[in-house]
Amino acid sequence: MTEALTSLSDHLVHIHGMKRILYLLFLGMALLSSCRSSSTKQTTETEASTSNIDSLERALAQESDPAVRLSLKRQITDLKMQAVTPEERIRIFEDFLTIADEDIYVISQRERDYLDHYYEYHMDEVGNRIEPHDSIKRREQRYSELGLEVEELGEGAVELVLSQALFTHYISQLPPYYQTYWHLLKDQENITTDGCLTLTWHELGDLIARHEAYTKTYPDHPEIFARLCDGYQDLQLLYLVGTDNTEITDEKGALLPEVRKEWQFYAEAHPESPTAKIVQEALKLKSYTNLRPLRELVSKIQKTSDHPLLVAARAQGQN
């Protein structure tokens, strides 16, 4: 009886073992089939995407209407970005900007009459904003669908540019170091209007500090330093001498209290900054009626500082 029970137990164990082996075998086959299916699906999707891109690029090459070209280029850019790494997307994005600039210029020339009379459509005689005519709304809706918007430049001038929403769509797909670079670039656009500074002195100082911090956060991207350095030097000069209608002095030639306070804050907050060295020397000056000493001071620091942005600027000047 004991031998029979032992034999039965061994048999059950054998059956259980076989079931487990069969289960693992079928599971492996299912996983292999799933992987093959996924791979086949991915290959099919890639081939379809490549085919779509080829078709769109042929259409782009034959198209002369700038609005249609811009729409086609957006579709091509979206498809290409889906299949590559964030690093590779940078080149695709910059290629898009190049052709977009060309087409936006042609569109702007075609829309010149509208742009020249933009404020007449949006303001009354005393400068109050008004609701534009339906025909103007429809026109601006078409711009929006193309990824464009009207940017006010000051002194009555406007221009068509790529919309902020479109930039956000593409920039969010790029590496962090490039996103930060792009925001610095955009934030220094149009910071003066009608000869006036559009930022507060503190906001201008913060923008300079962000430029300087970039080299510490992303030290392995000197190619970006070369792109930022010219704008950075312009910001330093603006911070020290002001603009025609946003001066650093009062009518008597005395340094404005808010400028002095900002310079002092910057020097304390960023003691290792080349800009801090400039303002420390600037604060020692007895008179500010003549801006030449300030300009010379800025130039001296820019030519001797070892900050990566200023080193990059000097390297560009030698090329």
mmCIF file with all atom_site columns, C-alpha atoms in Angstrom, residues 96-293:
data_model
loop_
_atom_site.group_PDB
_atom_site.id
_atom_site.type_symbol
_atom_site.label_atom_id
_atom_site.label_alt_id
_atom_site.label_comp_id
_atom_site.label_asym_id
_atom_site.label_entity_id
_atom_site.label_seq_id
_atom_site.pdbx_PDB_ins_code
_atom_site.Cartn_x
_atom_site.Cartn_y
_atom_site.Cartn_z
_atom_site.occupancy
_atom_site.B_iso_or_equiv
_atom_site.pdbx_formal_charge
_atom_site.auth_seq_id
_atom_site.auth_comp_id
_atom_site.auth_asym_id
_atom_site.auth_atom_id
_atom_site.pdbx_PDB_model_num
ATOM 1   C CA . PHE A 1 96  ? 12.247  74.100  -39.893 1.00 0.00 ? 96  PHE A CA 1
ATOM 2   C CA . LEU A 1 97  ? 13.083  77.596  -38.643 1.00 0.00 ? 97  LEU A CA 1
ATOM 3   C CA . THR A 1 98  ? 15.186  78.313  -41.729 1.00 0.00 ? 98  THR A CA 1
ATOM 4   C CA . ILE A 1 99  ? 12.486  77.486  -44.235 1.00 0.00 ? 99  ILE A CA 1
ATOM 5   C CA . ALA A 1 100 ? 9.784   79.002  -42.016 1.00 0.00 ? 100 ALA A CA 1
ATOM 6   C CA . ASP A 1 101 ? 11.641  82.335  -41.948 1.00 0.00 ? 101 ASP A CA 1
ATOM 7   C CA . GLU A 1 102 ? 11.789  82.357  -45.737 1.00 0.00 ? 102 GLU A CA 1
ATOM 8   C CA . ASP A 1 103 ? 8.080   81.629  -46.126 1.00 0.00 ? 103 ASP A CA 1
ATOM 9   C CA . ILE A 1 104 ? 7.015   84.035  -43.362 1.00 0.00 ? 104 ILE A CA 1
ATOM 10  C CA . TYR A 1 105 ? 8.930   86.810  -45.138 1.00 0.00 ? 105 TYR A CA 1
ATOM 11  C CA . VAL A 1 106 ? 7.001   86.155  -48.367 1.00 0.00 ? 106 VAL A CA 1
ATOM 12  C CA . ILE A 1 107 ? 3.695   85.963  -46.473 1.00 0.00 ? 107 ILE A CA 1
ATOM 13  C CA . SER A 1 108 ? 4.506   89.255  -44.726 1.00 0.00 ? 108 SER A CA 1
ATOM 14  C CA . GLN A 1 109 ? 5.186   90.947  -48.057 1.00 0.00 ? 109 GLN A CA 1
ATOM 15  C CA . ARG A 1 110 ? 1.855   89.676  -49.347 1.00 0.00 ? 110 ARG A CA 1
ATOM 16  C CA . GLU A 1 111 ? 0.120   90.916  -46.198 1.00 0.00 ? 111 GLU A CA 1
ATOM 17  C CA . ARG A 1 112 ? 1.958   94.250  -46.093 1.00 0.00 ? 112 ARG A CA 1
ATOM 18  C CA . ASP A 1 113 ? -1.184  96.381  -46.390 1.00 0.00 ? 113 ASP A CA 1
ATOM 19  C CA . TYR A 1 114 ? -2.780  94.614  -43.422 1.00 0.00 ? 114 TYR A CA 1
ATOM 20  C CA . LEU A 1 115 ? 0.374   94.894  -41.310 1.00 0.00 ? 115 LEU A CA 1
ATOM 21  C CA . ASP A 1 116 ? 0.822   98.588  -42.159 1.00 0.00 ? 116 ASP A CA 1
ATOM 22  C CA . HIS A 1 117 ? -2.742  99.307  -41.003 1.00 0.00 ? 117 HIS A CA 1
ATOM 23  C CA . TYR A 1 118 ? -2.786  96.835  -38.098 1.00 0.00 ? 118 TYR A CA 1
ATOM 24  C CA . TYR A 1 119 ? -3.433  99.462  -35.414 1.00 0.00 ? 119 TYR A CA 1
ATOM 25  C CA . GLU A 1 120 ? -6.212  101.065 -37.442 1.00 0.00 ? 120 GLU A CA 1
ATOM 26  C CA . TYR A 1 121 ? -8.040  97.727  -37.290 1.00 0.00 ? 121 TYR A CA 1
ATOM 27  C CA . HIS A 1 122 ? -7.436  97.251  -33.559 1.00 0.00 ? 122 HIS A CA 1
ATOM 28  C CA . MET A 1 123 ? -7.547  100.764 -32.047 1.00 0.00 ? 123 MET A CA 1
ATOM 29  C CA . ASP A 1 124 ? -9.769  103.817 -32.159 1.00 0.00 ? 124 ASP A CA 1
ATOM 30  C CA . GLU A 1 125 ? -8.609  107.416 -32.674 1.00 0.00 ? 125 GLU A CA 1
ATOM 31  C CA . VAL A 1 126 ? -7.563  107.855 -29.034 1.00 0.00 ? 126 VAL A CA 1
ATOM 32  C CA . GLY A 1 127 ? -5.627  104.588 -28.775 1.00 0.00 ? 127 GLY A CA 1
ATOM 33  C CA . ASN A 1 128 ? -8.181  102.335 -27.099 1.00 0.00 ? 128 ASN A CA 1
ATOM 34  C CA . ARG A 1 129 ? -8.323  98.705  -28.164 1.00 0.00 ? 129 ARG A CA 1
ATOM 35  C CA . ILE A 1 130 ? -11.400 97.854  -30.235 1.00 0.00 ? 130 ILE A CA 1
ATOM 36  C CA . GLU A 1 131 ? -12.980 94.702  -31.605 1.00 0.00 ? 131 GLU A CA 1
ATOM 37  C CA . PRO A 1 132 ? -11.708 94.216  -35.170 1.00 0.00 ? 132 PRO A CA 1
ATOM 38  C CA . HIS A 1 133 ? -14.036 93.628  -38.107 1.00 0.00 ? 133 HIS A CA 1
ATOM 39  C CA . ASP A 1 134 ? -15.072 90.014  -38.826 1.00 0.00 ? 134 ASP A CA 1
ATOM 40  C CA . SER A 1 135 ? -12.949 89.993  -41.984 1.00 0.00 ? 135 SER A CA 1
ATOM 41  C CA . ILE A 1 136 ? -9.893  90.858  -39.859 1.00 0.00 ? 136 ILE A CA 1
ATOM 42  C CA . LYS A 1 137 ? -10.793 88.152  -37.359 1.00 0.00 ? 137 LYS A CA 1
ATOM 43  C CA . ARG A 1 138 ? -10.989 85.590  -40.167 1.00 0.00 ? 138 ARG A CA 1
ATOM 44  C CA . ARG A 1 139 ? -7.642  86.726  -41.526 1.00 0.00 ? 139 ARG A CA 1
ATOM 45  C CA . GLU A 1 140 ? -6.027  86.408  -38.100 1.00 0.00 ? 140 GLU A CA 1
ATOM 46  C CA . GLN A 1 141 ? -7.634  83.001  -37.604 1.00 0.00 ? 141 GLN A CA 1
ATOM 47  C CA . ARG A 1 142 ? -5.889  81.819  -40.781 1.00 0.00 ? 142 ARG A CA 1
ATOM 48  C CA . TYR A 1 143 ? -2.598  83.092  -39.356 1.00 0.00 ? 143 TYR A CA 1
ATOM 49  C CA . SER A 1 144 ? -3.235  81.151  -36.161 1.00 0.00 ? 144 SER A CA 1
ATOM 50  C CA . GLU A 1 145 ? -3.955  77.955  -38.090 1.00 0.00 ? 145 GLU A CA 1
ATOM 51  C CA . LEU A 1 146 ? -0.619  78.381  -39.868 1.00 0.00 ? 146 LEU A CA 1
ATOM 52  C CA . GLY A 1 147 ? 1.163   78.754  -36.522 1.00 0.00 ? 147 GLY A CA 1
ATOM 53  C CA . LEU A 1 148 ? 1.655   82.510  -36.892 1.00 0.00 ? 148 LEU A CA 1
ATOM 54  C CA . GLU A 1 149 ? 0.824   85.536  -34.787 1.00 0.00 ? 149 GLU A CA 1
ATOM 55  C CA . VAL A 1 150 ? 1.332   89.288  -34.995 1.00 0.00 ? 150 VAL A CA 1
ATOM 56  C CA . GLU A 1 151 ? 4.109   90.676  -32.802 1.00 0.00 ? 151 GLU A CA 1
ATOM 57  C CA . GLU A 1 152 ? 4.107   94.365  -31.856 1.00 0.00 ? 152 GLU A CA 1
ATOM 58  C CA . LEU A 1 153 ? 7.591   95.858  -32.149 1.00 0.00 ? 153 LEU A CA 1
ATOM 59  C CA . GLY A 1 154 ? 6.946   99.417  -30.978 1.00 0.00 ? 154 GLY A CA 1
ATOM 60  C CA . GLU A 1 155 ? 6.874   102.726 -32.824 1.00 0.00 ? 155 GLU A CA 1
ATOM 61  C CA . GLY A 1 156 ? 3.790   101.530 -34.721 1.00 0.00 ? 156 GLY A CA 1
ATOM 62  C CA . ALA A 1 157 ? 5.550   98.541  -36.294 1.00 0.00 ? 157 ALA A CA 1
ATOM 63  C CA . VAL A 1 158 ? 4.323   94.940  -36.265 1.00 0.00 ? 158 VAL A CA 1
ATOM 64  C CA . GLU A 1 159 ? 5.444   91.733  -37.936 1.00 0.00 ? 159 GLU A CA 1
ATOM 65  C CA . LEU A 1 160 ? 4.262   88.177  -38.475 1.00 0.00 ? 160 LEU A CA 1
ATOM 66  C CA . VAL A 1 161 ? 6.191   85.602  -36.456 1.00 0.00 ? 161 VAL A CA 1
ATOM 67  C CA . LEU A 1 162 ? 5.862   81.982  -35.447 1.00 0.00 ? 162 LEU A CA 1
ATOM 68  C CA . SER A 1 163 ? 3.408   81.726  -32.569 1.00 0.00 ? 163 SER A CA 1
ATOM 69  C CA . GLN A 1 164 ? 4.477   81.062  -29.013 1.00 0.00 ? 164 GLN A CA 1
ATOM 70  C CA . ALA A 1 165 ? 2.250   77.975  -28.977 1.00 0.00 ? 165 ALA A CA 1
ATOM 71  C CA . LEU A 1 166 ? 4.132   76.507  -31.948 1.00 0.00 ? 166 LEU A CA 1
ATOM 72  C CA . PHE A 1 167 ? 7.511   77.230  -30.353 1.00 0.00 ? 167 PHE A CA 1
ATOM 73  C CA . THR A 1 168 ? 6.358   75.564  -27.138 1.00 0.00 ? 168 THR A CA 1
ATOM 74  C CA . HIS A 1 169 ? 5.218   72.503  -29.101 1.00 0.00 ? 169 HIS A CA 1
ATOM 75  C CA . TYR A 1 170 ? 8.671   72.009  -30.625 1.00 0.00 ? 170 TYR A CA 1
ATOM 76  C CA . ILE A 1 171 ? 10.938  73.283  -27.851 1.00 0.00 ? 171 ILE A CA 1
ATOM 77  C CA . SER A 1 172 ? 9.377   70.895  -25.314 1.00 0.00 ? 172 SER A CA 1
ATOM 78  C CA . GLN A 1 173 ? 10.688  67.981  -27.417 1.00 0.00 ? 173 GLN A CA 1
ATOM 79  C CA . LEU A 1 174 ? 14.322  69.141  -27.319 1.00 0.00 ? 174 LEU A CA 1
ATOM 80  C CA . PRO A 1 175 ? 17.093  68.482  -24.725 1.00 0.00 ? 175 PRO A CA 1
ATOM 81  C CA . PRO A 1 176 ? 17.057  70.609  -21.531 1.00 0.00 ? 176 PRO A CA 1
ATOM 82  C CA . TYR A 1 177 ? 20.270  72.471  -22.415 1.00 0.00 ? 177 TYR A CA 1
ATOM 83  C CA . TYR A 1 178 ? 18.745  73.585  -25.706 1.00 0.00 ? 178 TYR A CA 1
ATOM 84  C CA . GLN A 1 179 ? 15.430  74.529  -24.098 1.00 0.00 ? 179 GLN A CA 1
ATOM 85  C CA . THR A 1 180 ? 17.254  76.760  -21.615 1.00 0.00 ? 180 THR A CA 1
ATOM 86  C CA . TYR A 1 181 ? 19.309  78.321  -24.397 1.00 0.00 ? 181 TYR A CA 1
ATOM 87  C CA . TRP A 1 182 ? 16.199  79.014  -26.446 1.00 0.00 ? 182 TRP A CA 1
ATOM 88  C CA . HIS A 1 183 ? 14.409  80.716  -23.549 1.00 0.00 ? 183 HIS A CA 1
ATOM 89  C CA . LEU A 1 184 ? 17.432  82.962  -22.983 1.00 0.00 ? 184 LEU A CA 1
ATOM 90  C CA . LEU A 1 185 ? 17.425  83.828  -26.663 1.00 0.00 ? 185 LEU A CA 1
ATOM 91  C CA . LYS A 1 186 ? 13.724  84.666  -26.724 1.00 0.00 ? 186 LYS A CA 1
ATOM 92  C CA . ASP A 1 187 ? 13.847  86.639  -23.470 1.00 0.00 ? 187 ASP A CA 1
ATOM 93  C CA . GLN A 1 188 ? 16.435  89.046  -24.861 1.00 0.00 ? 188 GLN A CA 1
ATOM 94  C CA . GLU A 1 189 ? 14.339  89.826  -27.944 1.00 0.00 ? 189 GLU A CA 1
ATOM 95  C CA . ASN A 1 190 ? 12.630  93.217  -28.051 1.00 0.00 ? 190 ASN A CA 1
ATOM 96  C CA . ILE A 1 191 ? 13.809  94.283  -24.586 1.00 0.00 ? 191 ILE A CA 1
ATOM 97  C CA . THR A 1 192 ? 13.899  97.849  -25.874 1.00 0.00 ? 192 THR A CA 1
ATOM 98  C CA . THR A 1 193 ? 10.969  99.582  -27.581 1.00 0.00 ? 193 THR A CA 1
ATOM 99  C CA . ASP A 1 194 ? 10.841  103.191 -28.770 1.00 0.00 ? 194 ASP A CA 1
ATOM 100 C CA . GLY A 1 195 ? 14.256  103.690 -27.195 1.00 0.00 ? 195 GLY A CA 1
ATOM 101 C CA . CYS A 1 196 ? 12.932  102.516 -23.810 1.00 0.00 ? 196 CYS A CA 1
ATOM 102 C CA . LEU A 1 197 ? 13.880  99.516  -21.735 1.00 0.00 ? 197 LEU A CA 1
ATOM 103 C CA . THR A 1 198 ? 10.889  97.159  -21.529 1.00 0.00 ? 198 THR A CA 1
ATOM 104 C CA . LEU A 1 199 ? 12.271  95.367  -18.455 1.00 0.00 ? 199 LEU A CA 1
ATOM 105 C CA . THR A 1 200 ? 12.900  96.677  -14.964 1.00 0.00 ? 200 THR A CA 1
ATOM 106 C CA . TRP A 1 201 ? 16.561  97.086  -13.997 1.00 0.00 ? 201 TRP A CA 1
ATOM 107 C CA . HIS A 1 202 ? 16.214  94.042  -11.753 1.00 0.00 ? 202 HIS A CA 1
ATOM 108 C CA . GLU A 1 203 ? 14.721  91.928  -14.558 1.00 0.00 ? 203 GLU A CA 1
ATOM 109 C CA . LEU A 1 204 ? 17.582  92.944  -16.823 1.00 0.00 ? 204 LEU A CA 1
ATOM 110 C CA . GLY A 1 205 ? 20.095  91.973  -14.131 1.00 0.00 ? 205 GLY A CA 1
ATOM 111 C CA . ASP A 1 206 ? 18.344  88.635  -13.677 1.00 0.00 ? 206 ASP A CA 1
ATOM 112 C CA . LEU A 1 207 ? 18.564  87.952  -17.423 1.00 0.00 ? 207 LEU A CA 1
ATOM 113 C CA . ILE A 1 208 ? 22.318  88.620  -17.326 1.00 0.00 ? 208 ILE A CA 1
ATOM 114 C CA . ALA A 1 209 ? 22.708  86.323  -14.302 1.00 0.00 ? 209 ALA A CA 1
ATOM 115 C CA . ARG A 1 210 ? 20.821  83.556  -16.121 1.00 0.00 ? 210 ARG A CA 1
ATOM 116 C CA . HIS A 1 211 ? 23.221  83.854  -19.059 1.00 0.00 ? 211 HIS A CA 1
ATOM 117 C CA . GLU A 1 212 ? 26.201  83.556  -16.735 1.00 0.00 ? 212 GLU A CA 1
ATOM 118 C CA . ALA A 1 213 ? 24.685  80.617  -14.856 1.00 0.00 ? 213 ALA A CA 1
ATOM 119 C CA . TYR A 1 214 ? 24.130  78.733  -18.108 1.00 0.00 ? 214 TYR A CA 1
ATOM 120 C CA . THR A 1 215 ? 27.838  78.009  -18.481 1.00 0.00 ? 215 THR A CA 1
ATOM 121 C CA . LYS A 1 216 ? 27.926  76.376  -15.040 1.00 0.00 ? 216 LYS A CA 1
ATOM 122 C CA . THR A 1 217 ? 24.760  74.359  -15.552 1.00 0.00 ? 217 THR A CA 1
ATOM 123 C CA . TYR A 1 218 ? 25.754  73.148  -19.015 1.00 0.00 ? 218 TYR A CA 1
ATOM 124 C CA . PRO A 1 219 ? 29.578  73.391  -19.153 1.00 0.00 ? 219 PRO A CA 1
ATOM 125 C CA . ASP A 1 220 ? 29.838  70.770  -21.911 1.00 0.00 ? 220 ASP A CA 1
ATOM 126 C CA . HIS A 1 221 ? 28.122  72.870  -24.566 1.00 0.00 ? 221 HIS A CA 1
ATOM 127 C CA . PRO A 1 222 ? 30.605  75.521  -25.735 1.00 0.00 ? 222 PRO A CA 1
ATOM 128 C CA . GLU A 1 223 ? 28.831  75.613  -29.096 1.00 0.00 ? 223 GLU A CA 1
ATOM 129 C CA . ILE A 1 224 ? 25.910  77.253  -27.292 1.00 0.00 ? 224 ILE A CA 1
ATOM 130 C CA . PHE A 1 225 ? 28.246  79.722  -25.539 1.00 0.00 ? 225 PHE A CA 1
ATOM 131 C CA . ALA A 1 226 ? 29.259  80.939  -29.006 1.00 0.00 ? 226 ALA A CA 1
ATOM 132 C CA . ARG A 1 227 ? 25.612  81.592  -29.807 1.00 0.00 ? 227 ARG A CA 1
ATOM 133 C CA . LEU A 1 228 ? 24.875  83.441  -26.573 1.00 0.00 ? 228 LEU A CA 1
ATOM 134 C CA . CYS A 1 229 ? 28.005  85.556  -26.180 1.00 0.00 ? 229 CYS A CA 1
ATOM 135 C CA . ASP A 1 230 ? 27.125  88.524  -28.421 1.00 0.00 ? 230 ASP A CA 1
ATOM 136 C CA . GLY A 1 231 ? 23.713  89.010  -26.867 1.00 0.00 ? 231 GLY A CA 1
ATOM 137 C CA . TYR A 1 232 ? 25.234  88.670  -23.404 1.00 0.00 ? 232 TYR A CA 1
ATOM 138 C CA . GLN A 1 233 ? 27.724  91.467  -24.081 1.00 0.00 ? 233 GLN A CA 1
ATOM 139 C CA . ASP A 1 234 ? 24.921  93.692  -25.359 1.00 0.00 ? 234 ASP A CA 1
ATOM 140 C CA . LEU A 1 235 ? 22.961  93.050  -22.155 1.00 0.00 ? 235 LEU A CA 1
ATOM 141 C CA . GLN A 1 236 ? 25.971  94.023  -20.024 1.00 0.00 ? 236 GLN A CA 1
ATOM 142 C CA . LEU A 1 237 ? 26.375  97.312  -21.885 1.00 0.00 ? 237 LEU A CA 1
ATOM 143 C CA . LEU A 1 238 ? 22.663  98.042  -21.639 1.00 0.00 ? 238 LEU A CA 1
ATOM 144 C CA . TYR A 1 239 ? 22.756  97.330  -17.898 1.00 0.00 ? 239 TYR A CA 1
ATOM 145 C CA . LEU A 1 240 ? 25.564  99.847  -17.400 1.00 0.00 ? 240 LEU A CA 1
ATOM 146 C CA . VAL A 1 241 ? 24.599  102.714 -19.720 1.00 0.00 ? 241 VAL A CA 1
ATOM 147 C CA . GLY A 1 242 ? 20.846  102.357 -20.269 1.00 0.00 ? 242 GLY A CA 1
ATOM 148 C CA . THR A 1 243 ? 19.033  103.506 -23.418 1.00 0.00 ? 243 THR A CA 1
ATOM 149 C CA . ASP A 1 244 ? 18.102  106.845 -24.977 1.00 0.00 ? 244 ASP A CA 1
ATOM 150 C CA . ASN A 1 245 ? 14.816  106.965 -23.083 1.00 0.00 ? 245 ASN A CA 1
ATOM 151 C CA . THR A 1 246 ? 15.701  104.799 -20.087 1.00 0.00 ? 246 THR A CA 1
ATOM 152 C CA . GLU A 1 247 ? 18.734  106.543 -18.698 1.00 0.00 ? 247 GLU A CA 1
ATOM 153 C CA . ILE A 1 248 ? 20.751  105.564 -15.634 1.00 0.00 ? 248 ILE A CA 1
ATOM 154 C CA . THR A 1 249 ? 20.911  109.175 -14.375 1.00 0.00 ? 249 THR A CA 1
ATOM 155 C CA . ASP A 1 250 ? 18.515  111.958 -13.482 1.00 0.00 ? 250 ASP A CA 1
ATOM 156 C CA . GLU A 1 251 ? 18.410  115.361 -15.188 1.00 0.00 ? 251 GLU A CA 1
ATOM 157 C CA . LYS A 1 252 ? 21.336  116.521 -13.045 1.00 0.00 ? 252 LYS A CA 1
ATOM 158 C CA . GLY A 1 253 ? 23.522  113.576 -14.064 1.00 0.00 ? 253 GLY A CA 1
ATOM 159 C CA . ALA A 1 254 ? 23.261  111.774 -10.706 1.00 0.00 ? 254 ALA A CA 1
ATOM 160 C CA . LEU A 1 255 ? 22.947  107.990 -10.727 1.00 0.00 ? 255 LEU A CA 1
ATOM 161 C CA . LEU A 1 256 ? 19.313  107.019 -10.196 1.00 0.00 ? 256 LEU A CA 1
ATOM 162 C CA . PRO A 1 257 ? 18.664  105.439 -6.760  1.00 0.00 ? 257 PRO A CA 1
ATOM 163 C CA . GLU A 1 258 ? 16.971  102.395 -8.322  1.00 0.00 ? 258 GLU A CA 1
ATOM 164 C CA . VAL A 1 259 ? 19.984  101.814 -10.591 1.00 0.00 ? 259 VAL A CA 1
ATOM 165 C CA . ARG A 1 260 ? 22.446  102.151 -7.702  1.00 0.00 ? 260 ARG A CA 1
ATOM 166 C CA . LYS A 1 261 ? 20.349  99.775  -5.600  1.00 0.00 ? 261 LYS A CA 1
ATOM 167 C CA . GLU A 1 262 ? 20.217  97.212  -8.406  1.00 0.00 ? 262 GLU A CA 1
ATOM 168 C CA . TRP A 1 263 ? 23.951  97.390  -9.070  1.00 0.00 ? 263 TRP A CA 1
ATOM 169 C CA . GLN A 1 264 ? 24.680  96.923  -5.378  1.00 0.00 ? 264 GLN A CA 1
ATOM 170 C CA . PHE A 1 265 ? 22.305  93.966  -5.218  1.00 0.00 ? 265 PHE A CA 1
ATOM 171 C CA . TYR A 1 266 ? 23.907  92.333  -8.246  1.00 0.00 ? 266 TYR A CA 1
ATOM 172 C CA . ALA A 1 267 ? 27.438  92.720  -6.893  1.00 0.00 ? 267 ALA A CA 1
ATOM 173 C CA . GLU A 1 268 ? 26.409  91.124  -3.589  1.00 0.00 ? 268 GLU A CA 1
ATOM 174 C CA . ALA A 1 269 ? 24.303  88.342  -5.136  1.00 0.00 ? 269 ALA A CA 1
ATOM 175 C CA . HIS A 1 270 ? 26.851  87.346  -7.814  1.00 0.00 ? 270 HIS A CA 1
ATOM 176 C CA . PRO A 1 271 ? 30.312  88.243  -6.460  1.00 0.00 ? 271 PRO A CA 1
ATOM 177 C CA . GLU A 1 272 ? 32.189  86.037  -8.963  1.00 0.00 ? 272 GLU A CA 1
ATOM 178 C CA . SER A 1 273 ? 30.350  87.432  -11.965 1.00 0.00 ? 273 SER A CA 1
ATOM 179 C CA . PRO A 1 274 ? 32.209  89.582  -14.513 1.00 0.00 ? 274 PRO A CA 1
ATOM 180 C CA . THR A 1 275 ? 29.188  91.877  -14.470 1.00 0.00 ? 275 THR A CA 1
ATOM 181 C CA . ALA A 1 276 ? 29.609  92.255  -10.717 1.00 0.00 ? 276 ALA A CA 1
ATOM 182 C CA . LYS A 1 277 ? 33.201  93.373  -11.294 1.00 0.00 ? 277 LYS A CA 1
ATOM 183 C CA . ILE A 1 278 ? 31.946  95.990  -13.758 1.00 0.00 ? 278 ILE A CA 1
ATOM 184 C CA . VAL A 1 279 ? 29.316  97.437  -11.422 1.00 0.00 ? 279 VAL A CA 1
ATOM 185 C CA . GLN A 1 280 ? 31.721  97.433  -8.466  1.00 0.00 ? 280 GLN A CA 1
ATOM 186 C CA . GLU A 1 281 ? 34.022  99.680  -10.458 1.00 0.00 ? 281 GLU A CA 1
ATOM 187 C CA . ALA A 1 282 ? 31.113  101.711 -11.798 1.00 0.00 ? 282 ALA A CA 1
ATOM 188 C CA . LEU A 1 283 ? 29.877  102.449 -8.282  1.00 0.00 ? 283 LEU A CA 1
ATOM 189 C CA . LYS A 1 284 ? 33.225  104.066 -7.497  1.00 0.00 ? 284 LYS A CA 1
ATOM 190 C CA . LEU A 1 285 ? 32.818  106.726 -10.198 1.00 0.00 ? 285 LEU A CA 1
ATOM 191 C CA . LYS A 1 286 ? 32.187  110.271 -8.997  1.00 0.00 ? 286 LYS A CA 1
ATOM 192 C CA . SER A 1 287 ? 30.187  111.403 -12.015 1.00 0.00 ? 287 SER A CA 1
ATOM 193 C CA . TYR A 1 288 ? 27.887  109.786 -14.554 1.00 0.00 ? 288 TYR A CA 1
ATOM 194 C CA . THR A 1 289 ? 27.205  112.737 -16.826 1.00 0.00 ? 289 THR A CA 1
ATOM 195 C CA . ASN A 1 290 ? 29.637  111.274 -19.346 1.00 0.00 ? 290 ASN A CA 1
ATOM 196 C CA . LEU A 1 291 ? 28.933  107.641 -20.213 1.00 0.00 ? 291 LEU A CA 1
ATOM 197 C CA . ARG A 1 292 ? 32.260  107.098 -21.938 1.00 0.00 ? 292 ARG A CA 1
ATOM 198 C CA . PRO A 1 293 ? 34.082  105.876 -18.787 1.00 0.00 ? 293 PRO A CA 1
#
